[in-house]
Tab-separated table of C-alpha atoms in Angstrom:
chain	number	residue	atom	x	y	z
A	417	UNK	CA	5.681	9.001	-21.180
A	418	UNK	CA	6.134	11.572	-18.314
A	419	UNK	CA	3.521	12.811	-15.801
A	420	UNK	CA	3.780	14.771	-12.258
A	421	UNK	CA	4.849	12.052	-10.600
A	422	UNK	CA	7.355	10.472	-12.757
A	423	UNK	CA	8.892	14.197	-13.160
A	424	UNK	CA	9.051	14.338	-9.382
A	425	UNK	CA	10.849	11.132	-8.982
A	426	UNK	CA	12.953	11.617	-11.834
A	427	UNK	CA	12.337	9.141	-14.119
A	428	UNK	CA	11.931	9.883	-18.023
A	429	UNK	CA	9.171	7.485	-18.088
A	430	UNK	CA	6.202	7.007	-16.036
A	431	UNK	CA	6.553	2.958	-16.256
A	432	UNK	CA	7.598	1.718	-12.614
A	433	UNK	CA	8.867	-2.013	-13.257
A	434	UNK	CA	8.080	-4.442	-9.913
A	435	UNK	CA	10.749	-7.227	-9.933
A	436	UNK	CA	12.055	-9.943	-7.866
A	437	UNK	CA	15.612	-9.940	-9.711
A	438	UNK	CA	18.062	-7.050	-8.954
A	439	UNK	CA	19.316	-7.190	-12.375
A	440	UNK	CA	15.879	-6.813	-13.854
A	441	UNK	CA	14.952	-3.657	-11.179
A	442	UNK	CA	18.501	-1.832	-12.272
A	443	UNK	CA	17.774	-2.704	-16.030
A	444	UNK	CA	14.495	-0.830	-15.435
A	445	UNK	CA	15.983	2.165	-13.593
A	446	UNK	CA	18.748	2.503	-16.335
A	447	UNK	CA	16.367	2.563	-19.298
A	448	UNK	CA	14.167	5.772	-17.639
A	449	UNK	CA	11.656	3.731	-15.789
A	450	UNK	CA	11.400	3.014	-12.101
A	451	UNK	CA	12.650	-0.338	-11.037
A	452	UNK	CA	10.987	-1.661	-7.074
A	453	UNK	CA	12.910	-5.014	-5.979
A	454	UNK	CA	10.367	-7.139	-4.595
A	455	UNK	CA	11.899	-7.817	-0.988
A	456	UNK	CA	9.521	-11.137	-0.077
A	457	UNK	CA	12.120	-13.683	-0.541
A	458	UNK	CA	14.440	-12.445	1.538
A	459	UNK	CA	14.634	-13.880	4.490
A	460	UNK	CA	18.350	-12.657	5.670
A	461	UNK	CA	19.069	-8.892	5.965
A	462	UNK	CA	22.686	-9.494	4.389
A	463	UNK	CA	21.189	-10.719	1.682
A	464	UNK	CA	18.769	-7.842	1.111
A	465	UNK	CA	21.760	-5.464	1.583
A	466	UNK	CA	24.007	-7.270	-1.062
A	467	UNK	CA	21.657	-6.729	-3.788
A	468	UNK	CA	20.669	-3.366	-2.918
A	469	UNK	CA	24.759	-2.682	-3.159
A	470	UNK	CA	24.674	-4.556	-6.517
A	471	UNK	CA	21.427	-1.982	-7.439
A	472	UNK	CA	23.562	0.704	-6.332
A	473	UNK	CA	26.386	0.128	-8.364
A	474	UNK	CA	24.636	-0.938	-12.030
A	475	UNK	CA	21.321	1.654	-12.164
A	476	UNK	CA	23.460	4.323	-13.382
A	477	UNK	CA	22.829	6.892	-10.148
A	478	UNK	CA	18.839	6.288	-11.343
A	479	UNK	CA	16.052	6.127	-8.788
A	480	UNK	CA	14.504	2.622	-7.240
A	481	UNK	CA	12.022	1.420	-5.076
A	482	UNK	CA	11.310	-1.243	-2.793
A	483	UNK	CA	8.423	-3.475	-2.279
A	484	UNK	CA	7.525	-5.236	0.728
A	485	UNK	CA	4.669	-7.452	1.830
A	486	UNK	CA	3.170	-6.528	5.893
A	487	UNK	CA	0.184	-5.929	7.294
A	488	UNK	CA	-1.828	-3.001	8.691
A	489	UNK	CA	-2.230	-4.473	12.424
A	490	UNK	CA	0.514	-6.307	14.010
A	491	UNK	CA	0.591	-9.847	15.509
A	492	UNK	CA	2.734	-9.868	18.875
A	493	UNK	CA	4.993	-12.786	20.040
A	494	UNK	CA	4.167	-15.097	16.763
A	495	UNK	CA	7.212	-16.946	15.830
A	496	UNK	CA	7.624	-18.844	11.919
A	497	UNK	CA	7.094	-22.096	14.414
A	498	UNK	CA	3.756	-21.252	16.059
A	499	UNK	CA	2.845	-20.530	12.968
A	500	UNK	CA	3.894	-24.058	11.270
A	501	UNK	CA	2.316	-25.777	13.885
A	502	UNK	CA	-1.270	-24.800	13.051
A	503	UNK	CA	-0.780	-26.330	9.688
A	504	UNK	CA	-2.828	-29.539	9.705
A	505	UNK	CA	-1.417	-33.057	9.244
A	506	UNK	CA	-4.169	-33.909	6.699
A	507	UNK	CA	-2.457	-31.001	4.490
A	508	UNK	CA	0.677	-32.121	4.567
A	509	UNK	CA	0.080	-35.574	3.480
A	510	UNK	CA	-1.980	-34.011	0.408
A	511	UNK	CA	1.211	-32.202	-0.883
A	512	UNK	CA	3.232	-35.715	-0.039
A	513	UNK	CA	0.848	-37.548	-1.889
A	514	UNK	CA	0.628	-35.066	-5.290
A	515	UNK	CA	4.600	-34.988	-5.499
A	516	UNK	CA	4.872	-38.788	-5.117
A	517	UNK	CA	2.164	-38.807	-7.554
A	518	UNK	CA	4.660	-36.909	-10.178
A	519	UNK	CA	7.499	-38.591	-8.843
A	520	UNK	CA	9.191	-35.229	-7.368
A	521	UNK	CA	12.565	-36.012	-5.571
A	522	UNK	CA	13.419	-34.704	-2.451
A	523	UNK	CA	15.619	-32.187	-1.921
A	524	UNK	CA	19.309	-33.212	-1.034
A	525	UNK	CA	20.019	-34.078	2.937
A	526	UNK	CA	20.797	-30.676	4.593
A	527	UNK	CA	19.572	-28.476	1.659
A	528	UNK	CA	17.100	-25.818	2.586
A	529	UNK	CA	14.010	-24.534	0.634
A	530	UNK	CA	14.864	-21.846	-1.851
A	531	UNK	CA	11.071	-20.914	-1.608
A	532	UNK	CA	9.913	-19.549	1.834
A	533	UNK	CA	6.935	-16.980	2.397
A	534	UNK	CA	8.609	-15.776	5.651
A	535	UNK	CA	8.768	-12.172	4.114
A	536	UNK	CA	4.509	-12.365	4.756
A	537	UNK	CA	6.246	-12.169	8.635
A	538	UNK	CA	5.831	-8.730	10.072
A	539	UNK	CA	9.140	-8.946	11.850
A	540	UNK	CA	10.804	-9.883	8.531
A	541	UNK	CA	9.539	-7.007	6.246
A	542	UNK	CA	10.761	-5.034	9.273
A	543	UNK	CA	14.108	-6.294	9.294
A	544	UNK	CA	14.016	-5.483	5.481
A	545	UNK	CA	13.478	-1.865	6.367
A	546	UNK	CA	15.639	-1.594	8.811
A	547	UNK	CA	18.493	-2.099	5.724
A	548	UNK	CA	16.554	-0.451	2.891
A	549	UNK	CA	16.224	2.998	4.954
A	550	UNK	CA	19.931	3.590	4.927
A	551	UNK	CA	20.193	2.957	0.952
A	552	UNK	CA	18.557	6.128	-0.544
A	553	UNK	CA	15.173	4.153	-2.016
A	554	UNK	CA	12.732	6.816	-3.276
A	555	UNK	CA	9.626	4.708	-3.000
A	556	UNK	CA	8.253	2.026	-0.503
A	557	UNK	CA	5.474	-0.245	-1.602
A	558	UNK	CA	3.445	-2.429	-0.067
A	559	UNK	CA	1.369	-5.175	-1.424
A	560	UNK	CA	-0.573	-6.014	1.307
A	561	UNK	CA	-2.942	-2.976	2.197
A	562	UNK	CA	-1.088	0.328	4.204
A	563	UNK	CA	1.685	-0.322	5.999
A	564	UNK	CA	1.632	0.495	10.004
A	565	UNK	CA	1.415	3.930	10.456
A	566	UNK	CA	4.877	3.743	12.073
A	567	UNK	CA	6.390	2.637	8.859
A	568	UNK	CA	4.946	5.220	6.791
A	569	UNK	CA	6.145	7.770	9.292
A	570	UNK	CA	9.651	6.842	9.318
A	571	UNK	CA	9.356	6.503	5.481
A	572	UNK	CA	8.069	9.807	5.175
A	573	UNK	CA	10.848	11.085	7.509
A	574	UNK	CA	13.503	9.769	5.016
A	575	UNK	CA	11.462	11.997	1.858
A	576	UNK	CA	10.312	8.347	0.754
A	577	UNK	CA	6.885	8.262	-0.888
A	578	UNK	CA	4.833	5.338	0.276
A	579	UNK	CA	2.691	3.628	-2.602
A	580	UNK	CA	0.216	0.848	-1.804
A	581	UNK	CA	-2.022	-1.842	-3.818
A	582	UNK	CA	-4.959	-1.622	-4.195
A	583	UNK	CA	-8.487	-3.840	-6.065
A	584	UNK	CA	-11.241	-1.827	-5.656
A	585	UNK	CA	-11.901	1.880	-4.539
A	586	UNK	CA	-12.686	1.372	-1.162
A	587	UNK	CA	-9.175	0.097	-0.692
A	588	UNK	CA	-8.082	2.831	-2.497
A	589	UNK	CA	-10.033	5.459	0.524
A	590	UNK	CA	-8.588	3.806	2.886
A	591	UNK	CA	-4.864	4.365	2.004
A	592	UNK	CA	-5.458	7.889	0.991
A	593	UNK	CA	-6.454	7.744	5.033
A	594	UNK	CA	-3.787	6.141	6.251
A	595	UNK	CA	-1.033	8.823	4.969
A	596	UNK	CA	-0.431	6.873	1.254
A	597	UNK	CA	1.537	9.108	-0.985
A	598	UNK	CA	0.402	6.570	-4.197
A	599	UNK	CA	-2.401	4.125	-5.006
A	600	UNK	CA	-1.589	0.990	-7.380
A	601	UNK	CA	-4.887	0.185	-8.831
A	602	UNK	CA	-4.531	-3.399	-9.546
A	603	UNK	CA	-6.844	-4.905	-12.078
A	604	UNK	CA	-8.299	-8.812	-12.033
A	605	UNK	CA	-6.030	-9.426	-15.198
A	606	UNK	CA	-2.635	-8.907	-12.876
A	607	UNK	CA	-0.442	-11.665	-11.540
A	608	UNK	CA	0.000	-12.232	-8.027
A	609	UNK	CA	-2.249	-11.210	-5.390
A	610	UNK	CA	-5.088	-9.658	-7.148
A	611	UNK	CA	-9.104	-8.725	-6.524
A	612	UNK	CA	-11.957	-8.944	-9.139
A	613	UNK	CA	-11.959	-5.737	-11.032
A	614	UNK	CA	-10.800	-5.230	-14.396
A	615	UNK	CA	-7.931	-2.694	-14.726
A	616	UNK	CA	-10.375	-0.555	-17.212
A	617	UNK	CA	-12.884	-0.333	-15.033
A	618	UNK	CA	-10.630	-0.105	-11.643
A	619	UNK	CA	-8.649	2.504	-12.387
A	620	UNK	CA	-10.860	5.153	-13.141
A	621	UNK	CA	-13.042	5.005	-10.258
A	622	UNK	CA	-9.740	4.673	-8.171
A	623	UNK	CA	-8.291	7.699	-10.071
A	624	UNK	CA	-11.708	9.610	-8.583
A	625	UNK	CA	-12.007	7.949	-5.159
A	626	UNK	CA	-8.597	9.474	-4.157
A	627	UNK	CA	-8.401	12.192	-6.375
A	628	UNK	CA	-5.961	14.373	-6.315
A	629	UNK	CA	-3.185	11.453	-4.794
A	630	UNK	CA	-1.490	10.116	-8.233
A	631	UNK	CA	-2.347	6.295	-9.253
A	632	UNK	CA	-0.588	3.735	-10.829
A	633	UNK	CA	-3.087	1.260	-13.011
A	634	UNK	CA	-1.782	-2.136	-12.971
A	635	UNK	CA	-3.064	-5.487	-14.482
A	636	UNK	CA	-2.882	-7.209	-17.739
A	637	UNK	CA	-0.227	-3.841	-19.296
A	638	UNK	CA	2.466	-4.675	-21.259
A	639	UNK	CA	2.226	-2.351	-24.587
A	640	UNK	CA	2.572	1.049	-24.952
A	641	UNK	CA	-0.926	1.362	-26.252
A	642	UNK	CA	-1.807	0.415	-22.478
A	643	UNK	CA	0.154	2.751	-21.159
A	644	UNK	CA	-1.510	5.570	-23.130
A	645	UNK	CA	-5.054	3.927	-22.425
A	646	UNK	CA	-4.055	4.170	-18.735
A	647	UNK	CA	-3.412	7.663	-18.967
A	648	UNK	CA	-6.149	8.543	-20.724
A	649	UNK	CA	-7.862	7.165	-17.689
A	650	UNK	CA	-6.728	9.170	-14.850
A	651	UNK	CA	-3.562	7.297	-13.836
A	652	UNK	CA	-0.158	9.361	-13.867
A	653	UNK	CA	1.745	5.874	-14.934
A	654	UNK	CA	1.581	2.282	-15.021
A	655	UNK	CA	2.938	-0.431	-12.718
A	656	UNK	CA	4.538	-3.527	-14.429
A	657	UNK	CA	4.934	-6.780	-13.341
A	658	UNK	CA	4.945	-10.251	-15.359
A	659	UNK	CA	6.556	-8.560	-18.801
A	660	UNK	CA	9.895	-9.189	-17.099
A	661	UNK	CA	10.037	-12.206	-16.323
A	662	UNK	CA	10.996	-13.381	-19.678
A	663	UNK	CA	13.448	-10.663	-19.795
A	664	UNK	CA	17.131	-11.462	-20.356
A	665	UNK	CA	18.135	-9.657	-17.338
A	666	UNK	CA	15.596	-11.695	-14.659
A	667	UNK	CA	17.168	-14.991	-13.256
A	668	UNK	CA	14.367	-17.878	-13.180
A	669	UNK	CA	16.514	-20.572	-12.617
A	670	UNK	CA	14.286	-22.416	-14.920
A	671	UNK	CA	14.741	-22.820	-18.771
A	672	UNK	CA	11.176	-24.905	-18.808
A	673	UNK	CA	9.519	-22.387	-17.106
A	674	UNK	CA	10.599	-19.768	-19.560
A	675	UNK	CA	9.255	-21.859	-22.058
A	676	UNK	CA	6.112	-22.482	-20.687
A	677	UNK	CA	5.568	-18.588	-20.095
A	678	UNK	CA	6.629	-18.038	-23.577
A	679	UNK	CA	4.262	-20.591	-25.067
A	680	UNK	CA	1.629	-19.635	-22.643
A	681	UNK	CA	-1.631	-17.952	-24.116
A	682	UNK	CA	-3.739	-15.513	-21.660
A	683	UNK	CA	-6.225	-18.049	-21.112
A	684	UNK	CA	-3.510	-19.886	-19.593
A	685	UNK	CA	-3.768	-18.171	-15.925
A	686	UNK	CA	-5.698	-19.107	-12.711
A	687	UNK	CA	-6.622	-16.679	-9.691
A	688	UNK	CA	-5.844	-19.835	-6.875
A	689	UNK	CA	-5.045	-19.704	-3.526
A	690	UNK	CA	-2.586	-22.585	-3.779
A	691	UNK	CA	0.695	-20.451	-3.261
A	692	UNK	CA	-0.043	-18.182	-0.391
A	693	UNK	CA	-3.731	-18.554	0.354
A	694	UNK	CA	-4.766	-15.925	-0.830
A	695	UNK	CA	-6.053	-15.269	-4.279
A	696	UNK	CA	-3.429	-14.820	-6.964
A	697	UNK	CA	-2.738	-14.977	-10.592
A	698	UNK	CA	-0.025	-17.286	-11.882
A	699	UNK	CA	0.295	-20.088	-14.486
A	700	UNK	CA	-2.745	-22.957	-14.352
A	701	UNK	CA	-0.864	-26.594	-13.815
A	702	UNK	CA	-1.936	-29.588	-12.464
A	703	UNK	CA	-0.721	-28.321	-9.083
A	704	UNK	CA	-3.319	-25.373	-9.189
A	705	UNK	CA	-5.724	-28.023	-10.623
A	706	UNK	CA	-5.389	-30.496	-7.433
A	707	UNK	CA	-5.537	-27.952	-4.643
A	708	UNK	CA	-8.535	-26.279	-6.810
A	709	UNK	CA	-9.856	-29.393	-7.117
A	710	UNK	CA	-12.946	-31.091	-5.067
A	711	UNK	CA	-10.837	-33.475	-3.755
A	712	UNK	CA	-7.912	-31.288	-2.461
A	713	UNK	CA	-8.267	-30.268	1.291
A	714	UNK	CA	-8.823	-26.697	0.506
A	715	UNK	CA	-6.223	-24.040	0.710
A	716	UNK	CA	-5.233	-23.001	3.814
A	717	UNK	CA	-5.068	-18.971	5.008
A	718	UNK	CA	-2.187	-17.242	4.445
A	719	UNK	CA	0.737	-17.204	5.647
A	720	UNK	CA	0.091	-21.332	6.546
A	721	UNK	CA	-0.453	-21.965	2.959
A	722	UNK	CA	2.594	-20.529	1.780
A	723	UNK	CA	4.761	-22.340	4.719
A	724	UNK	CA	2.772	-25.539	3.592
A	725	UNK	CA	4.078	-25.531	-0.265
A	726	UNK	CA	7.240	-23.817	0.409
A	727	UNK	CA	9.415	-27.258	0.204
A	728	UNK	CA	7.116	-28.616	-2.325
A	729	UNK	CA	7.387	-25.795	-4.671
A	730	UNK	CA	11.478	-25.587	-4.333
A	731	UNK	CA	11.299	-28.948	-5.195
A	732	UNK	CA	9.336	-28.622	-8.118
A	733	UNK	CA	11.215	-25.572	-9.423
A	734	UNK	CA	14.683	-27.631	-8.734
A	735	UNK	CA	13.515	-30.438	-10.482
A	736	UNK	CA	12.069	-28.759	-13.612
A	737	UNK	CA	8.600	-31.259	-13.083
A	738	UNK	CA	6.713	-29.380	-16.306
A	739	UNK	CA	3.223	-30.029	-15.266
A	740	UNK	CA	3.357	-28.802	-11.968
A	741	UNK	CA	6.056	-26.015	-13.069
A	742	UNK	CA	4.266	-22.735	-12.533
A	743	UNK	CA	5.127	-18.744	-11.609
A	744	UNK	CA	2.448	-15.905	-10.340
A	745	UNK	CA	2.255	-14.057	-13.888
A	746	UNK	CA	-1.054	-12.231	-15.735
A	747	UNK	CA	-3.115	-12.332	-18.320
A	748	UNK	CA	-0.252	-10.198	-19.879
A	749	UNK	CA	1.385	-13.778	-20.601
A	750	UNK	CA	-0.203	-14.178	-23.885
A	751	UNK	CA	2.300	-11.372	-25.332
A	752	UNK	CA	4.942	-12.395	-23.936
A	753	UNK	CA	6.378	-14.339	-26.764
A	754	UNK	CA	10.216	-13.952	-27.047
A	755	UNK	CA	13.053	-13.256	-24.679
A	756	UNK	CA	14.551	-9.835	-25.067
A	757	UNK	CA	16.665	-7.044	-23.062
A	758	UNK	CA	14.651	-4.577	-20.612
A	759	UNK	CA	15.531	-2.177	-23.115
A	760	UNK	CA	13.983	-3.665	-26.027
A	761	UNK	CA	10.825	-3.526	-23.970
A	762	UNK	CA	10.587	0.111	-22.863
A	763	UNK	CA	11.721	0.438	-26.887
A	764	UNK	CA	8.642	-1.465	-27.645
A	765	UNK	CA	6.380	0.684	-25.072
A	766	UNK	CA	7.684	4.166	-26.182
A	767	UNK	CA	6.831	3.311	-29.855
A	768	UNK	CA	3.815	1.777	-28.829
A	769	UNK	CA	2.956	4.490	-27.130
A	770	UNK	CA	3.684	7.029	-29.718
A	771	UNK	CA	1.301	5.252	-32.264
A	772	UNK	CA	-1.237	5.446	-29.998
A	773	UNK	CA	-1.159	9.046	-28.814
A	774	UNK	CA	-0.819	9.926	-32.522
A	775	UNK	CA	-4.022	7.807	-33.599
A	776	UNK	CA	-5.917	9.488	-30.914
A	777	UNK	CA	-4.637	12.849	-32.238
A	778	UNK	CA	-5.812	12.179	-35.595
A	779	UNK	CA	-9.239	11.033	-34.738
A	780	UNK	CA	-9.424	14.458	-32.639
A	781	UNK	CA	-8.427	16.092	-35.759
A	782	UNK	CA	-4.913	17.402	-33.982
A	783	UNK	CA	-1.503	17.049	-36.882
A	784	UNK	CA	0.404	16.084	-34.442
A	785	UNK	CA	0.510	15.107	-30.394
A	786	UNK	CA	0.148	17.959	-28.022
């Protein structure tokens, strides 16, 4: 599964693995994909440097990538208090109210949310690359549009390539403009933050908008007869996102939510706006349902939405309180029926991959793949 780019990165396979758990991201790397540690949750640069050191030391002197969450424009002189003052009172008694209504405890007396969306903070994902630039990271993502032009400079500087996400073609344009090196075309069908466009019909008219910068498809992949479909549509490799988080390797904290992503089907997503506010894929539960409901306030924009929940949804993660237990994942989730290694996957995806290239081979009337 090689292409240009995966050749010029050197990776063996053109499958680049997003991740929030170190373990998962160096699992990746060592198996001949291309593991990017989601930075959002980090809130401490010590942090962020510890697990880059762990990353350093397990992916076997294999490449890895980083992905961060900023915005284009910056905000001056906005501090994580301004901005959790403009959340409304009315708000915060609707998430009181739904976790008395499931009887969610409180977290213990001094014990801080696990779950803050301060890495949405421009200062923040700075701070993160202020750490990550002096670890040699071959790739810097960003899932919210181009990075400041700054940023992709002083990536660029470093021989860093500089990938962004992207839902429909005009997004696409507009990183080619900004100095992108690599366009994510991210389907309807992914988890997370996603548009409205299916991957199959996304990534080819990406693929053309930008031609000749290489894209990534992404949304709804997690077989190797994906992969090969993806290729056979313009992309030079796949990006992969929910198929590890039931991986052995990732670190949910969470043996019911494993379960529930094992036993969910892929009817069992919603695109809501409940955990950042703006639209993303994750698990439907009857905390989707109430905020999506006509008798929730409505969402808030981000990043007050995601400073709203954060407590809540630590506590509901702590706690284990199954029908509000959810996790951004896609449509994907429906195949995603056993735990296994990292390895076992990429097994599953070369093989996969190999049938499919061979079918198409035979109907083509080739013996054998070219």
């Amino acid at each position: 599964m090689q292409t240009e780019l995966s050749r010029k990165l050197g990776v063996e396979h053109a499958v680049f693995g997003f991740t929030p758990f170190p373990a998962v991201a160096a699992a990746i790397s060592r198996a001949g994909g291309f593991g990017v540690l989601g930075a959002v949750r980090y809130t401490a640069p010590d942090e962020l440097k510890r697990d880059l050191d762990w990353i350093e030391a397990h992916a076997g002197g294999r490449p890895y990538g980083l992905d961060v969450v900023m915005p284009a424009k910056k905000v001056e002189g906005v501090t994580e208090a301004d901005v959790e003052a403009m959340i409304p009172e009315g708000h915060r008694r609707f998430v009181r109210d739904t976790l008395a209504r499931y009887g969610v405890p409180e977290l213990a007396e001094g014990e801080a949310s696990g779950w803050r969306i301060t890495g949405w903070m421009e200062q923040v994902a700075r701070n993160q690359l202020d750490v990550a630039f002096d670890y040699p990271i071959r790739l810097l993502a960003n899932a919210l549009g181009s990075p400041p032009a700054d940023v992709v400079a002083r990536a660029h500087d470093r021989d860093v390539l500089v990938a962004a996400l992207a839902g429909s073609a005009r997004h696409a344009r507009k990183h080619q403009e900004a100095g992108i090196d690599v366009v994510v075309a991210q389907g309807y069908e992914a988890g997370g933050h996603t548009g409205e466009i299916a991957t199959m019909v996304l990534t080819p008219e990406v693929v053309e908008a930008v031609d000749p910068l290489p894209v990534l498809a992404a949304g709804g992949i997690g077989s190797g007869q994906q992969v090969a479909a993806a290729l056979a549509l313009g992309a030079q490799g796949v990006w992969l996102g929910s198929v590890w988080l039931t991986t052995t390797e990732a670190d949910l904290h969470s043996p019911a939510l494993t379960r529930k992503l094992l036993a969910a089907g892929s009817g069992d997503t919603v695109r809501s706006r409940a955990l950042t506010g703006k639209p993303a894929r994750q698990l439907r539960t009857e905390w989707t349902d109430a905020w999506d409901g006509p008798d929730g306030p409505g969402t808030l924009p981000m990043p007050l939405q995601g400073l709203l929940v954060a407590d809540a949804v630590s506590r509901i993660q702590k706690y284990e309180i199954d029908p509000l237990l959810g996790t951004p994942v896609g449509q994907i989730v429906g195949r995603m029926t056993s735990e296994r290694g990292v390895q076992a996957v990429f097994d599953d995806l070369t093989r996969g991959f190999e049938r499919a290239v061979d079918r198409v081979n035979r109907i083509a009337g080739r013996s054998g793949p070219s």
